[in-house]
Amino acid sequence: MSQIFKQRICIKNIFSAANIPMRMVQKTFSDDTTPIKIIYTWWKDFQEGRKRFEEEERTRRPPTTIDAAHVQKIKDLLLENRRLTKKKTADDKGISNISANYIWKDVFHLKRVRARSR
């Protein structure tokens, strides 16, 4: 059982007033204590009738531009011209700058190189 899950159970069952004693939570969970703002949000949710302690499912948009085809296209561009920038590759291939940055950094493991040495 995760620390966050345990903290939510304590907040739901132990605390009945809005004045939550943070010292008690900090003493119980020490370094893994959730920030007070989040604890107050959980307390409010439980007061409004939330029953579950688990995280609720969220819909997330799937990454559509970080697939093998786009990675290969950017790789081909970089092999043709090593002086291309992330922004230029994103504009040429019609993907977002964030996706281009992810491909450069996490897929190709490229990092910024200074133009001049000091």
PDB file of C-alpha atoms in Angstrom:
ATOM      1  CA  MET A   1       0.000   0.000   0.000  1.00  0.00           C
ATOM      2  CA  SER A   2       1.486   3.357  -1.013  1.00  0.00           C
ATOM      3  CA  GLN A   3       2.141   6.226   1.383  1.00  0.00           C
ATOM      4  CA  ILE A   4      -0.320   8.480  -0.427  1.00  0.00           C
ATOM      5  CA  PHE A   5      -3.035   5.841  -0.114  1.00  0.00           C
ATOM      6  CA  LYS A   6      -2.368   5.508   3.645  1.00  0.00           C
ATOM      7  CA  GLN A   7      -2.434   9.274   4.114  1.00  0.00           C
ATOM      8  CA  ARG A   8      -5.802   9.503   2.376  1.00  0.00           C
ATOM      9  CA  ILE A   9      -7.229   6.828   4.670  1.00  0.00           C
ATOM     10  CA  CYS A  10      -6.011   8.768   7.726  1.00  0.00           C
ATOM     11  CA  ILE A  11      -7.476  12.006   6.440  1.00  0.00           C
ATOM     12  CA  LYS A  12     -10.853  10.394   5.737  1.00  0.00           C
ATOM     13  CA  ASN A  13     -11.181   8.468   8.986  1.00  0.00           C
ATOM     14  CA  ILE A  14      -9.321  10.465  11.613  1.00  0.00           C
ATOM     15  CA  PHE A  15      -9.855  14.124  10.856  1.00  0.00           C
ATOM     16  CA  SER A  16     -13.369  15.461  11.184  1.00  0.00           C
ATOM     17  CA  ALA A  17     -12.670  19.199  11.297  1.00  0.00           C
ATOM     18  CA  ALA A  18     -11.178  21.532   8.729  1.00  0.00           C
ATOM     19  CA  ASN A  19      -8.341  22.292  11.130  1.00  0.00           C
ATOM     20  CA  ILE A  20      -6.234  19.254  10.289  1.00  0.00           C
ATOM     21  CA  PRO A  21      -3.303  18.829  12.701  1.00  0.00           C
ATOM     22  CA  MET A  22      -0.382  18.708  10.289  1.00  0.00           C
ATOM     23  CA  ARG A  23       2.027  17.756  13.077  1.00  0.00           C
ATOM     24  CA  MET A  24       0.229  14.444  13.458  1.00  0.00           C
ATOM     25  CA  VAL A  25       0.457  13.696   9.734  1.00  0.00           C
ATOM     26  CA  GLN A  26       4.108  14.746   9.637  1.00  0.00           C
ATOM     27  CA  LYS A  27       4.939  12.623  12.667  1.00  0.00           C
ATOM     28  CA  THR A  28       3.212   9.582  11.198  1.00  0.00           C
ATOM     29  CA  PHE A  29       4.587   9.781   7.658  1.00  0.00           C
ATOM     30  CA  SER A  30       7.822  11.754   8.304  1.00  0.00           C
ATOM     31  CA  ASP A  31       9.576  12.499   4.999  1.00  0.00           C
ATOM     32  CA  ASP A  32       6.774  11.184   2.798  1.00  0.00           C
ATOM     33  CA  THR A  33       4.226  13.735   4.008  1.00  0.00           C
ATOM     34  CA  THR A  34       2.029  15.176   1.301  1.00  0.00           C
ATOM     35  CA  PRO A  35       1.928  19.006   1.105  1.00  0.00           C
ATOM     36  CA  ILE A  36      -0.777  20.650   3.221  1.00  0.00           C
ATOM     37  CA  LYS A  37      -2.564  22.144   0.201  1.00  0.00           C
ATOM     38  CA  ILE A  38      -3.155  18.664  -1.232  1.00  0.00           C
ATOM     39  CA  ILE A  39      -4.245  17.324   2.166  1.00  0.00           C
ATOM     40  CA  TYR A  40      -6.849  20.085   2.466  1.00  0.00           C
ATOM     41  CA  THR A  41      -8.071  19.243  -1.046  1.00  0.00           C
ATOM     42  CA  TRP A  42      -8.439  15.563  -0.104  1.00  0.00           C
ATOM     43  CA  TRP A  43     -10.227  16.495   3.128  1.00  0.00           C
ATOM     44  CA  LYS A  44     -12.654  18.703   1.184  1.00  0.00           C
ATOM     45  CA  ASP A  45     -13.312  15.907  -1.333  1.00  0.00           C
ATOM     46  CA  PHE A  46     -14.073  13.451   1.474  1.00  0.00           C
ATOM     47  CA  GLN A  47     -16.405  15.950   3.160  1.00  0.00           C
ATOM     48  CA  GLU A  48     -18.267  16.369  -0.144  1.00  0.00           C
ATOM     49  CA  GLY A  49     -18.908  12.641  -0.319  1.00  0.00           C
ATOM     50  CA  ARG A  50     -15.950  11.009  -2.012  1.00  0.00           C
ATOM     51  CA  LYS A  51     -15.832   7.337  -1.002  1.00  0.00           C
ATOM     52  CA  ARG A  52     -12.784   5.924  -2.777  1.00  0.00           C
ATOM     53  CA  PHE A  53      -9.189   6.305  -1.676  1.00  0.00           C
ATOM     54  CA  GLU A  54      -7.650   5.323  -5.013  1.00  0.00           C
ATOM     55  CA  GLU A  55      -6.727   7.742  -7.770  1.00  0.00           C
ATOM     56  CA  GLU A  56      -9.502   8.360 -10.241  1.00  0.00           C
ATOM     57  CA  GLU A  57      -8.898   7.427 -13.860  1.00  0.00           C
ATOM     58  CA  ARG A  58      -8.021  10.359 -16.074  1.00  0.00           C
ATOM     59  CA  THR A  59      -8.194  10.455 -19.808  1.00  0.00           C
ATOM     60  CA  ARG A  60      -4.914  11.419 -21.351  1.00  0.00           C
ATOM     61  CA  ARG A  61      -4.213  12.214 -24.905  1.00  0.00           C
ATOM     62  CA  PRO A  62      -1.964   9.579 -26.460  1.00  0.00           C
ATOM     63  CA  PRO A  63       1.308  10.809 -27.909  1.00  0.00           C
ATOM     64  CA  THR A  64       0.612  10.890 -31.631  1.00  0.00           C
ATOM     65  CA  THR A  65       3.783  12.523 -32.927  1.00  0.00           C
ATOM     66  CA  ILE A  66       6.304  10.415 -31.050  1.00  0.00           C
ATOM     67  CA  ASP A  67       6.019   7.278 -33.105  1.00  0.00           C
ATOM     68  CA  ALA A  68       8.549   5.335 -35.144  1.00  0.00           C
ATOM     69  CA  ALA A  69       7.680   7.125 -38.394  1.00  0.00           C
ATOM     70  CA  HIS A  70       8.313  10.612 -36.997  1.00  0.00           C
ATOM     71  CA  VAL A  71      11.460   9.486 -35.218  1.00  0.00           C
ATOM     72  CA  GLN A  72      12.814   8.036 -38.467  1.00  0.00           C
ATOM     73  CA  LYS A  73      11.966  11.213 -40.416  1.00  0.00           C
ATOM     74  CA  ILE A  74      13.788  13.394 -37.894  1.00  0.00           C
ATOM     75  CA  LYS A  75      16.727  10.988 -37.871  1.00  0.00           C
ATOM     76  CA  ASP A  76      16.967  11.232 -41.663  1.00  0.00           C
ATOM     77  CA  LEU A  77      16.869  15.034 -41.469  1.00  0.00           C
ATOM     78  CA  LEU A  78      19.655  15.067 -38.889  1.00  0.00           C
ATOM     79  CA  LEU A  79      21.820  12.724 -40.937  1.00  0.00           C
ATOM     80  CA  GLU A  80      21.462  15.036 -43.944  1.00  0.00           C
ATOM     81  CA  ASN A  81      22.258  18.218 -42.030  1.00  0.00           C
ATOM     82  CA  ARG A  82      23.747  18.131 -38.518  1.00  0.00           C
ATOM     83  CA  ARG A  83      23.290  21.896 -38.078  1.00  0.00           C
ATOM     84  CA  LEU A  84      19.504  21.748 -37.873  1.00  0.00           C
ATOM     85  CA  THR A  85      17.820  23.066 -34.763  1.00  0.00           C
ATOM     86  CA  LYS A  86      15.020  21.431 -32.816  1.00  0.00           C
ATOM     87  CA  LYS A  87      12.613  24.159 -33.907  1.00  0.00           C
ATOM     88  CA  LYS A  88      13.542  23.733 -37.572  1.00  0.00           C
ATOM     89  CA  THR A  89      13.020  19.966 -37.458  1.00  0.00           C
ATOM     90  CA  ALA A  90       9.666  20.459 -35.710  1.00  0.00           C
ATOM     91  CA  ASP A  91       8.540  22.981 -38.327  1.00  0.00           C
ATOM     92  CA  ASP A  92       9.717  20.824 -41.244  1.00  0.00           C
ATOM     93  CA  LYS A  93       7.910  17.713 -40.013  1.00  0.00           C
ATOM     94  CA  GLY A  94       4.828  19.473 -38.637  1.00  0.00           C
ATOM     95  CA  ILE A  95       5.169  18.334 -35.035  1.00  0.00           C
ATOM     96  CA  SER A  96       5.224  20.353 -31.827  1.00  0.00           C
ATOM     97  CA  ASN A  97       8.425  21.743 -30.370  1.00  0.00           C
ATOM     98  CA  ILE A  98       7.847  19.648 -27.244  1.00  0.00           C
ATOM     99  CA  SER A  99       7.676  16.445 -29.296  1.00  0.00           C
ATOM    100  CA  ALA A 100      10.806  17.416 -31.215  1.00  0.00           C
ATOM    101  CA  ASN A 101      12.594  18.165 -27.948  1.00  0.00           C
ATOM    102  CA  TYR A 102      11.542  14.766 -26.545  1.00  0.00           C
ATOM    103  CA  ILE A 103      12.821  12.961 -29.656  1.00  0.00           C
ATOM    104  CA  TRP A 104      16.148  14.806 -29.597  1.00  0.00           C
ATOM    105  CA  LYS A 105      16.713  14.412 -25.874  1.00  0.00           C
ATOM    106  CA  ASP A 106      15.160  11.076 -24.884  1.00  0.00           C
ATOM    107  CA  VAL A 107      15.256   9.058 -28.109  1.00  0.00           C
ATOM    108  CA  PHE A 108      18.522  10.216 -29.700  1.00  0.00           C
ATOM    109  CA  HIS A 109      20.193  11.243 -26.403  1.00  0.00           C
ATOM    110  CA  LEU A 110      21.419  14.477 -27.955  1.00  0.00           C
ATOM    111  CA  LYS A 111      22.248  17.483 -25.840  1.00  0.00           C
ATOM    112  CA  ARG A 112      23.019  21.083 -26.496  1.00  0.00           C
ATOM    113  CA  VAL A 113      26.569  21.824 -27.547  1.00  0.00           C
ATOM    114  CA  ARG A 114      28.022  25.287 -27.102  1.00  0.00           C
ATOM    115  CA  ALA A 115      29.053  27.089 -30.256  1.00  0.00           C
ATOM    116  CA  ARG A 116      32.274  28.419 -28.768  1.00  0.00           C
ATOM    117  CA  SER A 117      34.646  27.099 -26.216  1.00  0.00           C
ATOM    118  CA  ARG A 118      35.846  29.356 -23.456  1.00  0.00           C
TER     119      ARG A 118
END
